[in-house]
Amino acid sequence: QVQLVESGGGSVQAGGSLRLSCAASGYTAGPYCMGWFRQAPGKEREGVAAIYTGIGSTYYADSVKGRFTISQDNAQNTLYLQMNSLKPEDTAMYYCAARRDGGYCYSLMSKYVDDWGQGTQVTVSS
């Protein structure tokens, strides 16, 4: 059974940094695309960043470009999201996601996600 387990959320002041981690397990192959989504109260879930795990190509939402960095440690089957210069509008539940065959990785759209983590809360105060 596949599993995605996030960690690293918390509370930080505006301008601060956090690093999220996602440990993937149970996959016999891939997943070939992994990413991060977030959902704030009363808002739809939105894609934040994604990475093709085989070749390392990355994609970002415009709202986080230049501030967030997605990366992976293939040996540890772990995905990361380094978040710098955090803003109050970054406050949300952050979810790790996987698309097993890698399709539509660039789209950052939740409808193409196969597997979800349970989420980790990020709160940024002004």
Short mmCIF file of N, CA and C in Angstrom, two decimals:
data_model
loop_
_atom_site.label_atom_id
_atom_site.label_comp_id
_atom_site.label_asym_id
_atom_site.label_seq_id
_atom_site.Cartn_x
_atom_site.Cartn_y
_atom_site.Cartn_z
N GLN A 1 0.85 -1.20 0.00
CA GLN A 1 0.00 0.00 0.00
C GLN A 1 0.88 1.24 0.00
N VAL A 2 0.61 2.15 -0.94
CA VAL A 2 1.42 3.35 -1.02
C VAL A 2 1.06 4.30 0.11
N GLN A 3 2.03 5.07 0.49
CA GLN A 3 1.82 6.01 1.58
C GLN A 3 2.70 7.23 1.37
N LEU A 4 2.14 8.40 1.63
CA LEU A 4 2.87 9.65 1.61
C LEU A 4 2.69 10.30 2.98
N VAL A 5 3.78 10.58 3.65
CA VAL A 5 3.71 11.13 5.00
C VAL A 5 4.49 12.44 5.05
N GLU A 6 3.77 13.53 5.30
CA GLU A 6 4.39 14.86 5.37
C GLU A 6 4.85 15.17 6.79
N SER A 7 5.82 16.05 6.87
CA SER A 7 6.27 16.60 8.15
C SER A 7 6.91 17.95 7.89
N GLY A 8 7.10 18.72 8.97
CA GLY A 8 7.83 19.97 8.85
C GLY A 8 6.99 21.22 8.89
N GLY A 9 5.67 21.09 8.95
CA GLY A 9 4.84 22.29 9.04
C GLY A 9 5.00 22.96 10.40
N GLY A 10 4.41 24.12 10.53
CA GLY A 10 4.47 24.84 11.78
C GLY A 10 4.06 26.28 11.61
N SER A 11 4.37 27.07 12.62
CA SER A 11 4.04 28.49 12.62
C SER A 11 5.30 29.31 12.50
N VAL A 12 5.24 30.35 11.70
CA VAL A 12 6.40 31.20 11.48
C VAL A 12 5.93 32.61 11.19
N GLN A 13 6.77 33.57 11.46
CA GLN A 13 6.44 34.95 11.14
C GLN A 13 6.73 35.24 9.67
N ALA A 14 6.05 36.24 9.15
CA ALA A 14 6.27 36.64 7.77
C ALA A 14 7.76 36.93 7.53
N GLY A 15 8.24 36.45 6.39
CA GLY A 15 9.65 36.59 6.07
C GLY A 15 10.49 35.41 6.48
N GLY A 16 9.91 34.52 7.27
CA GLY A 16 10.62 33.35 7.75
C GLY A 16 10.63 32.21 6.75
N SER A 17 11.20 31.09 7.18
CA SER A 17 11.35 29.92 6.31
C SER A 17 10.88 28.65 7.02
N LEU A 18 10.45 27.71 6.21
CA LEU A 18 10.12 26.36 6.68
C LEU A 18 10.52 25.38 5.59
N ARG A 19 10.81 24.16 6.00
CA ARG A 19 11.04 23.10 5.03
C ARG A 19 10.11 21.94 5.32
N LEU A 20 9.33 21.58 4.32
CA LEU A 20 8.43 20.44 4.42
C LEU A 20 9.12 19.21 3.84
N SER A 21 8.80 18.07 4.40
CA SER A 21 9.30 16.80 3.90
C SER A 21 8.13 15.86 3.65
N CYS A 22 8.32 14.95 2.69
CA CYS A 22 7.31 13.95 2.38
C CYS A 22 8.02 12.63 2.13
N ALA A 23 7.74 11.67 2.96
CA ALA A 23 8.33 10.33 2.80
C ALA A 23 7.36 9.45 2.03
N ALA A 24 7.84 8.91 0.92
CA ALA A 24 7.02 8.03 0.08
C ALA A 24 7.41 6.58 0.31
N SER A 25 6.40 5.73 0.39
CA SER A 25 6.67 4.30 0.56
C SER A 25 5.61 3.48 -0.14
N GLY A 26 5.94 2.21 -0.41
CA GLY A 26 4.98 1.28 -0.98
C GLY A 26 4.92 1.25 -2.49
N TYR A 27 5.70 2.11 -3.16
CA TYR A 27 5.66 2.14 -4.63
C TYR A 27 6.62 1.07 -5.19
N THR A 28 6.13 0.28 -6.12
CA THR A 28 6.98 -0.71 -6.76
C THR A 28 7.78 -0.08 -7.89
N ALA A 29 7.28 1.02 -8.43
CA ALA A 29 7.99 1.81 -9.44
C ALA A 29 7.51 3.23 -9.32
N GLY A 30 8.44 4.18 -9.59
CA GLY A 30 8.07 5.58 -9.46
C GLY A 30 7.74 5.94 -8.01
N PRO A 31 6.87 6.91 -7.76
CA PRO A 31 6.09 7.65 -8.75
C PRO A 31 6.96 8.60 -9.57
N TYR A 32 6.55 8.87 -10.76
CA TYR A 32 7.37 9.65 -11.67
C TYR A 32 7.11 11.14 -11.60
N CYS A 33 6.10 11.52 -10.87
CA CYS A 33 5.85 12.93 -10.58
C CYS A 33 5.40 13.05 -9.13
N MET A 34 5.99 13.98 -8.43
CA MET A 34 5.57 14.29 -7.07
C MET A 34 5.45 15.79 -6.94
N GLY A 35 4.61 16.20 -6.02
CA GLY A 35 4.42 17.64 -5.88
C GLY A 35 3.80 18.02 -4.56
N TRP A 36 3.59 19.31 -4.43
CA TRP A 36 2.97 19.89 -3.24
C TRP A 36 1.76 20.71 -3.65
N PHE A 37 0.69 20.54 -2.92
CA PHE A 37 -0.52 21.33 -3.07
C PHE A 37 -0.81 21.99 -1.73
N ARG A 38 -1.66 22.99 -1.76
CA ARG A 38 -2.08 23.62 -0.51
C ARG A 38 -3.54 24.02 -0.59
N GLN A 39 -4.14 24.09 0.57
CA GLN A 39 -5.55 24.49 0.63
C GLN A 39 -5.77 25.34 1.87
N ALA A 40 -6.19 26.56 1.63
CA ALA A 40 -6.53 27.47 2.72
C ALA A 40 -8.02 27.35 3.00
N PRO A 41 -8.44 27.71 4.20
CA PRO A 41 -9.86 27.62 4.54
C PRO A 41 -10.72 28.39 3.56
N GLY A 42 -11.77 27.75 3.06
CA GLY A 42 -12.69 28.40 2.14
C GLY A 42 -12.19 28.53 0.72
N LYS A 43 -11.01 27.97 0.45
CA LYS A 43 -10.46 28.07 -0.90
C LYS A 43 -10.25 26.67 -1.49
N GLU A 44 -10.12 26.64 -2.82
CA GLU A 44 -9.85 25.38 -3.48
C GLU A 44 -8.39 24.96 -3.29
N ARG A 45 -8.17 23.67 -3.41
CA ARG A 45 -6.79 23.18 -3.34
C ARG A 45 -6.05 23.62 -4.59
N GLU A 46 -4.83 24.12 -4.41
CA GLU A 46 -4.05 24.61 -5.54
C GLU A 46 -2.67 23.99 -5.57
N GLY A 47 -2.17 23.78 -6.77
CA GLY A 47 -0.84 23.24 -6.93
C GLY A 47 0.21 24.29 -6.64
N VAL A 48 1.25 23.90 -5.94
CA VAL A 48 2.32 24.81 -5.54
C VAL A 48 3.59 24.53 -6.34
N ALA A 49 3.99 23.27 -6.37
CA ALA A 49 5.22 22.89 -7.06
C ALA A 49 5.18 21.40 -7.38
N ALA A 50 5.89 21.04 -8.45
CA ALA A 50 5.95 19.63 -8.84
C ALA A 50 7.31 19.32 -9.43
N ILE A 51 7.66 18.05 -9.43
CA ILE A 51 8.94 17.61 -9.96
C ILE A 51 8.79 16.26 -10.65
N TYR A 52 9.35 16.16 -11.86
CA TYR A 52 9.47 14.87 -12.50
C TYR A 52 10.62 14.14 -11.81
N THR A 53 10.33 13.07 -11.13
CA THR A 53 11.33 12.46 -10.27
C THR A 53 12.47 11.81 -11.05
N GLY A 54 12.21 11.44 -12.29
CA GLY A 54 13.26 10.80 -13.06
C GLY A 54 14.31 11.75 -13.57
N ILE A 55 13.87 12.91 -14.05
CA ILE A 55 14.80 13.84 -14.68
C ILE A 55 15.00 15.12 -13.88
N GLY A 56 14.17 15.34 -12.87
CA GLY A 56 14.36 16.49 -12.01
C GLY A 56 13.76 17.79 -12.49
N SER A 57 13.01 17.78 -13.57
CA SER A 57 12.36 19.01 -14.03
C SER A 57 11.36 19.48 -12.99
N THR A 58 11.33 20.78 -12.77
CA THR A 58 10.46 21.34 -11.73
C THR A 58 9.51 22.37 -12.29
N TYR A 59 8.39 22.54 -11.61
CA TYR A 59 7.35 23.46 -12.02
C TYR A 59 6.82 24.14 -10.77
N TYR A 60 6.49 25.43 -10.90
CA TYR A 60 6.03 26.20 -9.77
C TYR A 60 4.82 27.05 -10.14
N ALA A 61 3.96 27.24 -9.16
CA ALA A 61 2.90 28.23 -9.31
C ALA A 61 3.53 29.62 -9.29
N ASP A 62 2.93 30.54 -10.02
CA ASP A 62 3.49 31.89 -10.09
C ASP A 62 3.61 32.52 -8.71
N SER A 63 2.69 32.20 -7.84
CA SER A 63 2.65 32.84 -6.52
C SER A 63 3.84 32.46 -5.63
N VAL A 64 4.56 31.39 -5.98
CA VAL A 64 5.67 30.95 -5.12
C VAL A 64 7.02 30.97 -5.84
N LYS A 65 7.03 31.28 -7.12
CA LYS A 65 8.28 31.30 -7.87
C LYS A 65 9.28 32.25 -7.23
N GLY A 66 10.51 31.76 -7.10
CA GLY A 66 11.56 32.56 -6.50
C GLY A 66 11.60 32.49 -4.98
N ARG A 67 10.58 31.91 -4.38
CA ARG A 67 10.54 31.80 -2.90
C ARG A 67 10.56 30.34 -2.45
N PHE A 68 9.93 29.46 -3.21
CA PHE A 68 9.86 28.05 -2.84
C PHE A 68 10.74 27.23 -3.77
N THR A 69 11.31 26.16 -3.23
CA THR A 69 12.11 25.23 -4.03
C THR A 69 11.71 23.81 -3.70
N ILE A 70 11.36 23.06 -4.75
CA ILE A 70 11.04 21.64 -4.58
C ILE A 70 12.27 20.83 -4.93
N SER A 71 12.51 19.78 -4.15
CA SER A 71 13.67 18.93 -4.40
C SER A 71 13.36 17.52 -3.92
N GLN A 72 14.26 16.60 -4.23
CA GLN A 72 14.03 15.21 -3.88
C GLN A 72 15.33 14.54 -3.47
N ASP A 73 15.19 13.53 -2.66
CA ASP A 73 16.29 12.64 -2.32
C ASP A 73 15.84 11.25 -2.72
N ASN A 74 16.25 10.83 -3.90
CA ASN A 74 15.76 9.56 -4.42
C ASN A 74 16.19 8.38 -3.56
N ALA A 75 17.37 8.47 -2.98
CA ALA A 75 17.86 7.37 -2.15
C ALA A 75 16.97 7.17 -0.93
N GLN A 76 16.41 8.27 -0.43
CA GLN A 76 15.56 8.21 0.76
C GLN A 76 14.08 8.23 0.42
N ASN A 77 13.77 8.28 -0.89
CA ASN A 77 12.37 8.37 -1.32
C ASN A 77 11.66 9.52 -0.61
N THR A 78 12.31 10.65 -0.57
CA THR A 78 11.78 11.79 0.17
C THR A 78 11.71 13.02 -0.73
N LEU A 79 10.61 13.73 -0.61
CA LEU A 79 10.37 14.97 -1.34
C LEU A 79 10.44 16.12 -0.34
N TYR A 80 10.97 17.25 -0.80
CA TYR A 80 11.09 18.42 0.07
C TYR A 80 10.46 19.64 -0.58
N LEU A 81 10.06 20.57 0.26
CA LEU A 81 9.66 21.89 -0.20
C LEU A 81 10.28 22.92 0.74
N GLN A 82 11.28 23.61 0.23
CA GLN A 82 11.91 24.69 1.00
C GLN A 82 11.13 25.97 0.72
N MET A 83 10.61 26.57 1.77
CA MET A 83 9.78 27.76 1.64
C MET A 83 10.48 28.92 2.34
N ASN A 84 10.85 29.91 1.55
CA ASN A 84 11.52 31.10 2.08
C ASN A 84 10.63 32.33 1.86
N SER A 85 10.96 33.39 2.55
CA SER A 85 10.21 34.65 2.42
C SER A 85 8.71 34.41 2.52
N LEU A 86 8.33 33.68 3.52
CA LEU A 86 6.92 33.31 3.67
C LEU A 86 6.05 34.52 3.93
N LYS A 87 4.84 34.45 3.40
CA LYS A 87 3.86 35.52 3.52
C LYS A 87 2.62 34.98 4.23
N PRO A 88 1.84 35.85 4.84
CA PRO A 88 0.60 35.38 5.48
C PRO A 88 -0.31 34.62 4.51
N GLU A 89 -0.29 35.01 3.24
CA GLU A 89 -1.15 34.33 2.26
C GLU A 89 -0.65 32.93 1.92
N ASP A 90 0.49 32.53 2.42
CA ASP A 90 0.97 31.16 2.26
C ASP A 90 0.36 30.23 3.30
N THR A 91 -0.36 30.79 4.25
CA THR A 91 -0.99 29.98 5.29
C THR A 91 -1.99 29.01 4.67
N ALA A 92 -1.82 27.74 4.96
CA ALA A 92 -2.67 26.70 4.37
C ALA A 92 -2.27 25.34 4.92
N MET A 93 -3.09 24.34 4.61
CA MET A 93 -2.69 22.95 4.80
C MET A 93 -1.94 22.54 3.54
N TYR A 94 -0.77 22.00 3.71
CA TYR A 94 0.06 21.60 2.58
C TYR A 94 0.03 20.07 2.44
N TYR A 95 -0.20 19.64 1.21
CA TYR A 95 -0.34 18.21 0.94
C TYR A 95 0.73 17.74 -0.04
N CYS A 96 1.33 16.62 0.26
CA CYS A 96 2.20 15.94 -0.67
C CYS A 96 1.34 15.12 -1.63
N ALA A 97 1.75 15.04 -2.89
CA ALA A 97 0.95 14.36 -3.90
C ALA A 97 1.84 13.60 -4.86
N ALA A 98 1.27 12.57 -5.46
CA ALA A 98 2.02 11.77 -6.42
C ALA A 98 1.14 11.39 -7.60
N ARG A 99 1.74 11.45 -8.79
CA ARG A 99 1.14 10.94 -10.01
C ARG A 99 2.03 9.79 -10.44
N ARG A 100 1.52 8.59 -10.40
CA ARG A 100 2.38 7.41 -10.54
C ARG A 100 3.06 7.34 -11.90
N ASP A 101 2.34 7.64 -12.99
CA ASP A 101 2.96 7.52 -14.31
C ASP A 101 3.60 8.83 -14.77
N GLY A 102 3.49 9.87 -13.97
CA GLY A 102 4.13 11.14 -14.29
C GLY A 102 3.36 12.03 -15.23
N GLY A 103 2.22 11.57 -15.71
CA GLY A 103 1.47 12.35 -16.67
C GLY A 103 0.99 13.68 -16.11
N TYR A 104 1.01 14.71 -16.96
CA TYR A 104 0.51 16.04 -16.61
C TYR A 104 1.19 16.64 -15.38
N CYS A 105 2.40 16.26 -15.12
CA CYS A 105 3.12 16.73 -13.94
C CYS A 105 3.19 18.26 -13.93
N TYR A 106 3.40 18.85 -15.11
CA TYR A 106 3.57 20.29 -15.23
C TYR A 106 2.31 21.06 -14.90
N SER A 107 1.17 20.38 -14.91
CA SER A 107 -0.11 21.08 -14.82
C SER A 107 -0.43 21.60 -13.42
N LEU A 108 0.13 20.96 -12.39
CA LEU A 108 -0.16 21.34 -11.00
C LEU A 108 -1.66 21.30 -10.73
N MET A 109 -2.33 20.34 -11.33
CA MET A 109 -3.78 20.23 -11.16
C MET A 109 -4.13 19.00 -10.34
N SER A 110 -4.97 19.19 -9.36
CA SER A 110 -5.27 18.10 -8.41
C SER A 110 -5.98 16.93 -9.06
N LYS A 111 -6.66 17.18 -10.19
CA LYS A 111 -7.41 16.08 -10.81
C LYS A 111 -6.50 15.00 -11.39
N TYR A 112 -5.22 15.32 -11.56
CA TYR A 112 -4.28 14.34 -12.10
C TYR A 112 -3.50 13.61 -11.01
N VAL A 113 -3.80 13.88 -9.76
CA VAL A 113 -3.09 13.25 -8.65
C VAL A 113 -3.66 11.88 -8.34
N ASP A 114 -2.77 10.90 -8.16
CA ASP A 114 -3.19 9.55 -7.78
C ASP A 114 -3.23 9.36 -6.27
N ASP A 115 -2.26 9.92 -5.59
CA ASP A 115 -2.09 9.66 -4.15
C ASP A 115 -1.87 10.97 -3.40
N TRP A 116 -2.43 11.03 -2.20
CA TRP A 116 -2.31 12.22 -1.34
C TRP A 116 -1.76 11.83 0.02
N GLY A 117 -1.00 12.74 0.60
CA GLY A 117 -0.63 12.63 2.00
C GLY A 117 -1.74 13.19 2.87
N GLN A 118 -1.51 13.14 4.18
CA GLN A 118 -2.56 13.58 5.11
C GLN A 118 -2.53 15.09 5.35
N GLY A 119 -1.44 15.73 4.96
CA GLY A 119 -1.34 17.18 5.09
C GLY A 119 -0.57 17.62 6.31
N THR A 120 0.05 18.79 6.20
CA THR A 120 0.74 19.42 7.32
C THR A 120 0.43 20.91 7.28
N GLN A 121 0.12 21.47 8.43
CA GLN A 121 -0.34 22.87 8.50
C GLN A 121 0.85 23.83 8.51
N VAL A 122 0.73 24.86 7.71
CA VAL A 122 1.69 25.96 7.70
C VAL A 122 0.92 27.24 8.02
N THR A 123 1.37 27.95 9.04
CA THR A 123 0.73 29.20 9.44
C THR A 123 1.77 30.30 9.47
N VAL A 124 1.51 31.37 8.73
CA VAL A 124 2.43 32.50 8.66
C VAL A 124 1.73 33.73 9.23
N SER A 125 2.30 34.29 10.26
CA SER A 125 1.70 35.45 10.90
C SER A 125 2.40 36.73 10.45
N SER A 126 1.63 37.79 10.42
CA SER A 126 2.20 39.09 9.97
C SER A 126 2.82 39.86 11.11
#
